[in-house]
Short mmCIF file of C-alpha atoms and ligand atoms in Angstrom, two decimals:
data_model
loop_
_atom_site.label_atom_id
_atom_site.label_comp_id
_atom_site.label_asym_id
_atom_site.label_seq_id
_atom_site.Cartn_x
_atom_site.Cartn_y
_atom_site.Cartn_z
CA MET A 1 -58.94 40.42 54.35
CA LYS A 2 -56.73 42.84 52.53
CA GLU A 3 -54.06 42.55 55.19
CA LYS A 4 -54.22 38.82 55.15
CA LEU A 5 -53.68 38.82 51.37
CA GLN A 6 -50.89 41.32 51.75
CA SER A 7 -49.12 39.16 54.29
CA ILE A 8 -49.55 36.00 52.15
CA ARG A 9 -48.09 37.90 49.22
CA GLU A 10 -45.10 39.19 51.14
CA GLN A 11 -44.37 35.84 52.71
CA ALA A 12 -44.71 34.12 49.31
CA ILE A 13 -42.37 36.56 47.56
CA ALA A 14 -39.79 36.09 50.33
CA ASP A 15 -40.09 32.28 50.15
CA ILE A 16 -39.74 32.41 46.38
CA GLU A 17 -36.67 34.60 46.65
CA ASN A 18 -35.12 32.17 49.11
CA SER A 19 -35.73 29.06 47.05
CA ALA A 20 -32.33 27.66 46.14
CA ASN A 21 -33.53 25.10 43.63
CA LEU A 22 -36.47 24.04 41.49
CA GLU A 23 -37.66 21.45 44.01
CA THR A 24 -37.96 23.96 46.85
CA LEU A 25 -39.63 26.42 44.50
CA ASN A 26 -42.22 23.83 43.62
CA GLU A 27 -42.90 23.19 47.30
CA VAL A 28 -43.47 26.91 47.76
CA ARG A 29 -45.87 26.93 44.80
CA MET A 30 -47.85 24.05 46.27
CA SER A 31 -48.01 25.59 49.74
CA ILE A 32 -49.63 28.73 48.32
CA LEU A 33 -51.43 27.86 45.12
CA GLY A 34 -51.96 24.13 45.66
CA LYS A 35 -55.36 22.68 46.54
CA LYS A 36 -54.54 22.86 50.20
CA GLY A 37 -52.52 26.04 49.76
CA GLU A 38 -52.98 29.29 51.63
CA LEU A 39 -54.55 31.18 48.75
CA SER A 40 -57.03 28.39 48.12
CA ALA A 41 -58.00 28.61 51.78
CA VAL A 42 -58.67 32.32 51.28
CA LEU A 43 -60.83 31.59 48.25
CA LYS A 44 -62.84 29.10 50.21
CA GLY A 45 -63.50 31.87 52.78
CA MET A 46 -65.13 34.01 50.03
CA LYS A 47 -68.53 32.60 50.94
CA ASP A 48 -68.35 34.52 54.24
CA VAL A 49 -67.70 37.82 52.47
CA ALA A 50 -70.68 40.10 52.04
CA PRO A 51 -72.02 39.83 48.45
CA GLU A 52 -71.41 43.50 47.68
CA ASP A 53 -67.77 43.19 48.72
CA ARG A 54 -67.13 40.11 46.70
CA PRO A 55 -66.03 41.72 43.41
CA LYS A 56 -63.50 43.83 45.22
CA VAL A 57 -62.16 40.99 47.33
CA GLY A 58 -62.11 38.80 44.25
CA GLN A 59 -59.98 41.35 42.51
CA TRP A 60 -57.53 41.48 45.45
CA VAL A 61 -57.27 37.74 45.45
CA ASN A 62 -56.61 37.71 41.71
CA GLU A 63 -53.99 40.40 41.96
CA THR A 64 -52.23 38.53 44.74
CA LYS A 65 -52.37 35.30 42.77
CA GLU A 66 -51.02 36.93 39.63
CA ALA A 67 -48.21 38.63 41.52
CA ILE A 68 -47.20 35.36 43.16
CA GLU A 69 -47.45 33.45 39.88
CA SER A 70 -45.30 35.91 38.02
CA ALA A 71 -42.70 35.83 40.85
CA LEU A 72 -42.76 32.04 40.68
CA ASP A 73 -42.32 32.02 36.90
CA GLU A 74 -39.49 34.49 37.01
CA LYS A 75 -37.67 32.56 39.72
CA LYS A 76 -38.27 29.30 37.85
CA LYS A 77 -36.73 30.72 34.72
CA MET A 78 -33.73 31.92 36.70
CA LEU A 79 -33.20 28.60 38.43
CA GLU A 80 -33.48 26.71 35.14
CA GLU A 81 -30.92 28.93 33.50
CA GLU A 82 -28.63 28.47 36.48
CA LYS A 83 -29.06 24.71 36.32
CA LEU A 84 -28.20 24.67 32.61
CA ARG A 85 -25.19 26.90 33.19
CA LEU A 86 -23.88 24.55 35.87
CA ARG A 87 -24.40 21.60 33.57
CA TYR A 88 -22.51 23.27 30.74
CA GLU A 89 -19.79 24.14 33.20
CA SER A 90 -19.44 20.56 34.41
CA GLU A 91 -19.53 19.11 30.91
CA LYS A 92 -17.05 21.54 29.49
CA ILE A 93 -14.09 19.88 27.74
CA ASP A 94 -10.81 21.40 26.77
CA VAL A 95 -10.24 20.27 23.22
CA THR A 96 -6.63 21.41 23.38
CA MET A 97 -5.81 18.89 26.14
CA PRO A 98 -3.64 15.97 24.97
CA ALA A 99 -5.69 12.83 24.40
CA GLU A 100 -5.55 9.99 26.89
CA GLN A 101 -2.89 7.55 25.73
CA ARG A 102 -4.13 4.03 25.36
CA ALA A 103 -1.62 1.23 25.50
CA HIS A 104 -1.90 -0.76 22.29
CA GLY A 105 -0.12 -3.85 21.13
CA ASN A 106 1.78 -4.20 17.91
CA LEU A 107 2.69 -7.03 15.62
CA HIS A 108 5.83 -9.01 16.31
CA PRO A 109 8.84 -7.56 14.40
CA ILE A 110 9.12 -10.74 12.34
CA THR A 111 5.44 -10.55 11.40
CA GLN A 112 5.93 -6.90 10.47
CA VAL A 113 8.89 -7.64 8.20
CA ARG A 114 7.15 -10.68 6.77
CA ASN A 115 4.14 -8.49 5.94
CA GLN A 116 6.37 -5.82 4.41
CA LEU A 117 8.08 -8.42 2.22
CA THR A 118 4.75 -9.95 1.25
CA ASP A 119 3.44 -6.49 0.29
CA ILE A 120 6.49 -5.74 -1.85
CA PHE A 121 6.39 -9.06 -3.68
CA GLY A 122 2.61 -8.90 -3.85
CA SER A 123 2.88 -5.59 -5.70
CA MET A 124 5.24 -7.31 -8.17
CA GLY A 125 2.58 -9.92 -8.86
CA PHE A 126 3.75 -12.80 -6.66
CA GLU A 127 1.16 -15.15 -5.18
CA VAL A 128 1.59 -16.56 -1.67
CA TYR A 129 1.92 -20.27 -1.00
CA GLU A 130 2.23 -21.38 2.61
CA GLY A 131 3.59 -24.89 3.01
CA ALA A 132 3.67 -27.18 6.04
CA GLU A 133 6.31 -27.08 8.76
CA ILE A 134 6.53 -30.86 8.86
CA GLU A 135 7.86 -32.13 5.55
CA THR A 136 9.04 -35.39 4.09
CA ASP A 137 12.69 -35.98 3.38
CA TYR A 138 11.71 -36.09 -0.30
CA TYR A 139 10.33 -32.53 -0.54
CA ASN A 140 12.91 -30.97 1.76
CA PHE A 141 15.94 -32.64 0.14
CA THR A 142 15.65 -35.34 -2.52
CA ALA A 143 13.39 -33.45 -4.93
CA LEU A 144 15.66 -30.43 -4.47
CA ASN A 145 18.52 -32.40 -5.98
CA THR A 146 19.87 -33.31 -2.57
CA PRO A 147 19.61 -37.11 -2.36
CA GLN A 148 20.65 -39.18 0.66
CA ASP A 149 24.39 -38.95 1.29
CA HIS A 150 24.64 -35.71 -0.71
CA PRO A 151 27.29 -33.61 1.05
CA ALA A 152 25.00 -30.55 0.92
CA ARG A 153 22.80 -32.19 3.55
CA ASP A 154 25.52 -31.30 6.02
CA MET A 155 24.91 -27.60 5.28
CA GLN A 156 21.73 -27.86 7.33
CA ASP A 157 21.57 -29.74 10.62
CA THR A 158 18.18 -31.35 10.42
CA PHE A 159 15.62 -32.26 13.10
CA TYR A 160 14.31 -35.64 11.95
CA LEU A 161 10.98 -36.83 13.33
CA SER A 162 11.39 -40.26 11.71
CA PRO A 163 13.52 -41.50 8.80
CA GLU A 164 10.83 -40.11 6.47
CA PHE A 165 9.51 -36.99 8.26
CA LEU A 166 11.41 -33.94 9.41
CA LEU A 167 10.95 -30.29 10.41
CA ARG A 168 11.60 -28.46 7.15
CA THR A 169 15.02 -26.85 7.09
CA GLN A 170 14.13 -24.50 4.23
CA THR A 171 11.05 -23.08 2.54
CA SER A 172 12.56 -24.38 -0.72
CA ALA A 173 10.45 -27.49 -0.04
CA GLY A 174 7.53 -25.31 -1.14
CA GLN A 175 9.04 -24.93 -4.62
CA ILE A 176 8.38 -28.59 -5.34
CA HIS A 177 4.79 -28.49 -4.06
CA VAL A 178 4.07 -25.44 -6.20
CA MET A 179 5.66 -26.89 -9.37
CA GLU A 180 3.81 -30.17 -8.89
CA ALA A 181 0.50 -28.36 -8.52
CA LYS A 182 0.85 -25.57 -11.07
CA LYS A 183 1.97 -25.18 -14.65
CA PRO A 184 4.19 -22.23 -15.64
CA PRO A 185 3.98 -19.27 -15.58
CA ILE A 186 4.70 -19.56 -11.88
CA LYS A 187 5.39 -16.58 -9.63
CA VAL A 188 5.07 -17.38 -5.95
CA ILE A 189 6.56 -16.51 -2.60
CA SER A 190 6.43 -18.94 0.26
CA PRO A 191 6.96 -17.51 3.74
CA GLY A 192 7.20 -19.65 6.86
CA LYS A 193 9.07 -21.09 9.79
CA VAL A 194 12.04 -23.37 9.25
CA PHE A 195 14.11 -25.38 11.73
CA ARG A 196 17.78 -26.25 12.07
CA SER A 197 19.87 -27.49 14.94
CA ASP A 198 21.85 -24.29 15.08
CA ASP A 199 22.15 -21.83 17.96
CA ASP A 200 24.31 -18.70 18.34
CA ALA A 201 24.01 -14.90 18.21
CA THR A 202 22.88 -14.91 14.57
CA HIS A 203 21.26 -18.37 14.39
CA SER A 204 18.17 -19.70 16.11
CA PRO A 205 16.84 -23.30 15.88
CA MET A 206 13.59 -21.83 14.58
CA PHE A 207 13.62 -18.96 12.13
CA THR A 208 11.69 -17.58 9.21
CA GLN A 209 12.36 -17.69 5.50
CA MET A 210 10.66 -16.33 2.46
CA GLU A 211 11.14 -18.38 -0.65
CA GLY A 212 10.59 -16.93 -4.09
CA LEU A 213 10.09 -18.89 -7.30
CA VAL A 214 9.55 -17.66 -10.85
CA VAL A 215 9.24 -20.10 -13.74
CA ASP A 216 8.33 -18.99 -17.25
CA GLU A 217 9.63 -18.91 -20.81
CA GLY A 218 12.96 -17.15 -21.18
CA ILE A 219 13.66 -16.36 -17.53
CA THR A 220 17.34 -15.45 -16.98
CA LEU A 221 19.67 -14.43 -14.19
CA CYS A 222 19.15 -10.81 -15.36
CA ASP A 223 15.49 -11.08 -14.41
CA LEU A 224 16.54 -12.20 -10.94
CA LYS A 225 19.02 -9.34 -10.58
CA GLY A 226 16.51 -6.75 -11.85
CA MET A 227 13.83 -7.95 -9.49
CA LEU A 228 16.23 -8.01 -6.54
CA ASP A 229 17.41 -4.45 -7.26
CA GLU A 230 13.81 -3.34 -7.14
CA PHE A 231 13.16 -5.31 -3.96
CA VAL A 232 16.16 -3.99 -1.97
CA GLN A 233 15.24 -0.40 -2.78
CA GLU A 234 11.77 -0.98 -1.40
CA ILE A 235 12.99 -2.58 1.80
CA PHE A 236 16.27 -0.71 2.48
CA GLY A 237 15.70 2.56 0.65
CA LYS A 238 16.28 4.24 -2.71
CA GLY A 239 19.76 3.91 -4.14
CA THR A 240 20.42 0.47 -2.62
CA THR A 241 21.86 -1.96 -5.17
CA THR A 242 22.77 -5.64 -5.24
CA ARG A 243 25.84 -7.64 -6.08
CA LEU A 244 25.84 -11.33 -6.96
CA ARG A 245 28.63 -13.64 -5.84
CA PRO A 246 29.03 -17.24 -6.98
CA SER A 247 27.77 -19.77 -4.46
CA TYR A 248 26.44 -23.27 -4.28
CA PHE A 249 23.01 -24.75 -3.64
CA PRO A 250 22.11 -28.18 -5.04
CA PHE A 251 18.76 -26.97 -6.39
CA THR A 252 20.03 -23.91 -8.28
CA GLU A 253 22.56 -23.70 -11.07
CA PRO A 254 24.22 -21.31 -11.20
CA SER A 255 23.80 -20.33 -7.55
CA VAL A 256 24.51 -16.92 -6.12
CA GLU A 257 24.87 -15.20 -2.80
CA VAL A 258 23.24 -11.77 -2.93
CA ASP A 259 24.79 -8.78 -1.18
CA VAL A 260 23.18 -5.33 -0.82
CA SER A 261 25.15 -2.12 -0.83
CA CYS A 262 25.40 -0.99 2.79
CA PHE A 263 22.39 1.24 3.43
CA GLN A 264 24.05 2.71 6.52
CA CYS A 265 27.30 4.05 5.03
CA GLY A 266 26.25 4.02 1.37
CA GLY A 267 29.15 1.69 0.50
CA LYS A 268 32.04 3.58 2.09
CA GLY A 269 32.53 0.94 4.76
CA CYS A 270 31.24 0.95 8.35
CA LYS A 271 30.72 -1.32 11.35
CA LEU A 272 27.48 -2.75 9.95
CA CYS A 273 29.10 -3.91 6.68
CA LYS A 274 32.37 -4.71 8.45
CA GLY A 275 34.14 -2.17 6.30
CA THR A 276 33.29 -3.89 3.01
CA GLY A 277 30.42 -1.68 1.85
CA TRP A 278 28.29 -4.81 1.23
CA ILE A 279 25.96 -6.91 3.36
CA GLU A 280 24.98 -10.48 2.52
CA VAL A 281 21.20 -10.86 2.55
CA LEU A 282 20.05 -13.91 0.66
CA GLY A 283 20.75 -16.97 -1.44
CA ALA A 284 19.42 -17.42 -4.94
CA GLY A 285 20.02 -18.89 -8.35
CA MET A 286 18.55 -20.31 -11.54
CA VAL A 287 16.37 -23.32 -10.76
CA ASN A 288 18.44 -26.43 -11.46
CA LYS A 289 17.19 -28.24 -14.57
CA LYS A 290 17.12 -31.48 -12.61
CA VAL A 291 14.60 -29.93 -10.21
CA LEU A 292 12.39 -28.63 -13.05
CA GLU A 293 12.52 -31.99 -14.83
CA GLY A 294 11.63 -33.80 -11.60
CA CYS A 295 8.44 -31.71 -11.58
CA ASN A 296 7.73 -32.49 -15.27
CA ILE A 297 8.50 -29.02 -16.51
CA ASP A 298 9.95 -28.90 -20.05
CA THR A 299 13.37 -27.30 -19.67
CA ASP A 300 13.60 -26.66 -23.43
CA VAL A 301 10.76 -24.18 -23.02
CA TYR A 302 10.92 -23.02 -19.41
CA SER A 303 13.51 -21.76 -17.03
CA GLY A 304 13.25 -20.13 -13.64
CA PHE A 305 14.93 -18.47 -10.73
CA ALA A 306 14.54 -18.99 -7.00
CA PHE A 307 15.62 -17.09 -3.94
CA GLY A 308 15.48 -17.58 -0.19
CA ILE A 309 15.40 -14.64 2.21
CA GLY A 310 16.12 -14.92 5.92
CA VAL A 311 13.38 -12.79 7.49
CA GLU A 312 15.16 -12.45 10.87
CA ARG A 313 18.28 -11.31 9.07
CA ILE A 314 16.37 -8.55 7.28
CA ALA A 315 14.70 -7.54 10.56
CA MET A 316 18.04 -7.44 12.39
CA LEU A 317 19.60 -5.29 9.68
CA LYS A 318 16.62 -2.97 9.42
CA TYR A 319 16.21 -2.39 13.14
CA GLY A 320 19.86 -2.67 14.21
CA ILE A 321 19.39 -5.81 16.32
CA ASN A 322 22.67 -7.64 16.91
CA ASN A 323 21.40 -10.79 18.61
CA ILE A 324 18.67 -12.94 17.03
CA LYS A 325 17.59 -14.08 20.53
CA LEU A 326 16.21 -10.60 21.20
CA LEU A 327 13.52 -11.37 18.63
CA PHE A 328 12.35 -14.49 20.46
CA GLU A 329 12.60 -13.56 24.13
CA SER A 330 9.27 -11.67 24.15
CA ASP A 331 10.87 -8.77 26.02
CA LEU A 332 8.33 -5.96 25.68
CA ARG A 333 11.07 -3.33 25.99
CA VAL A 334 12.43 -4.65 22.69
CA LEU A 335 9.14 -5.48 20.97
CA LYS A 336 7.52 -2.11 21.73
CA GLN A 337 10.31 -0.26 19.96
CA ILE A 338 9.57 -1.87 16.64
CA ASP A 339 6.27 -0.62 15.31
CA ASP A 340 6.42 0.26 11.63
N1 LIG B 401 17.14 -22.70 0.73
C1 LIG B 401 18.39 -21.99 0.78
C2 LIG B 401 18.85 -21.92 2.24
O1 LIG B 401 18.04 -22.10 3.11
C3 LIG B 401 18.25 -20.60 0.23
C4 LIG B 401 17.95 -20.59 -1.24
C5 LIG B 401 16.66 -20.57 -1.68
C6 LIG B 401 18.97 -20.58 -2.16
C7 LIG B 401 16.37 -20.53 -3.04
C8 LIG B 401 18.72 -20.58 -3.51
C9 LIG B 401 17.42 -20.54 -3.94
O2 LIG B 401 20.01 -21.69 2.50
#
């Protein structure tokens, strides 16, 4: 009996030692301590042992069982630790590795500049009015002091949809809608697409403008100039100034062309400003009294200024783009470079 137990014990310890994983170890446990295991078989044989020998044999059996159990427990603990170590090893991450780059899209350059302009004017207290791209001849021209046969109509080659309807040639059409709907004080910008039959390196048949309109008591050209100086510093950088040159628009009087000091050479003269130190950026002026009166605004009390910014022009200047077509060809090599 003693030998039998000894041999079970030795075999069990060897099997336990050789178990490579928890599953095998469990099989070993079952084959010895399980109901049909070897040690259980020995216990069943106790009935054949002489009664006086039973305590002794019982003790041997218990010792064997305890020895095997403690070997099993020890091995189990070892295998569990090993398993955990392997798991930690496989899940280890190097936090100093560069992150995986995900390709992400960005807004179209025109949308970006439009948003930047909207933010700047928004911070100055301008509201946004978005008009319609299809306009009537009245809002696009007549109400802007440009009646039929007015020579200024030739300044803009218009896409007519019918004698009455057209694709707006300028966001100035929005001025009339705003003044019809709102009493002064008025302070709005109106961004949107405009259309002209015009096509070369700096002109596209579809482009974007941002109109500005301020109407209140005592508004003067100085207010326009002051606001523009603030605006150009925000968009082109500190130190940029403006210069007003006389111009002509039917709906403003006086009318001005606004130049900014060249933000590339600081005014000394370079390729960008064609050696002049100044770059033309927008048209503006004091709202023509005829336009205000047409919208039932009392010109003895109120006056206003308006301006129209070419958004593509600003984008081209800001990002050094020399052909407007690059903005509309959807070439990702171009679009990806502009992400402000
Ligand atoms: N609407 C003019 C244009 O498209 C620009 C402008 C707007 C000029 C407002 C003066 C005032 O050329």
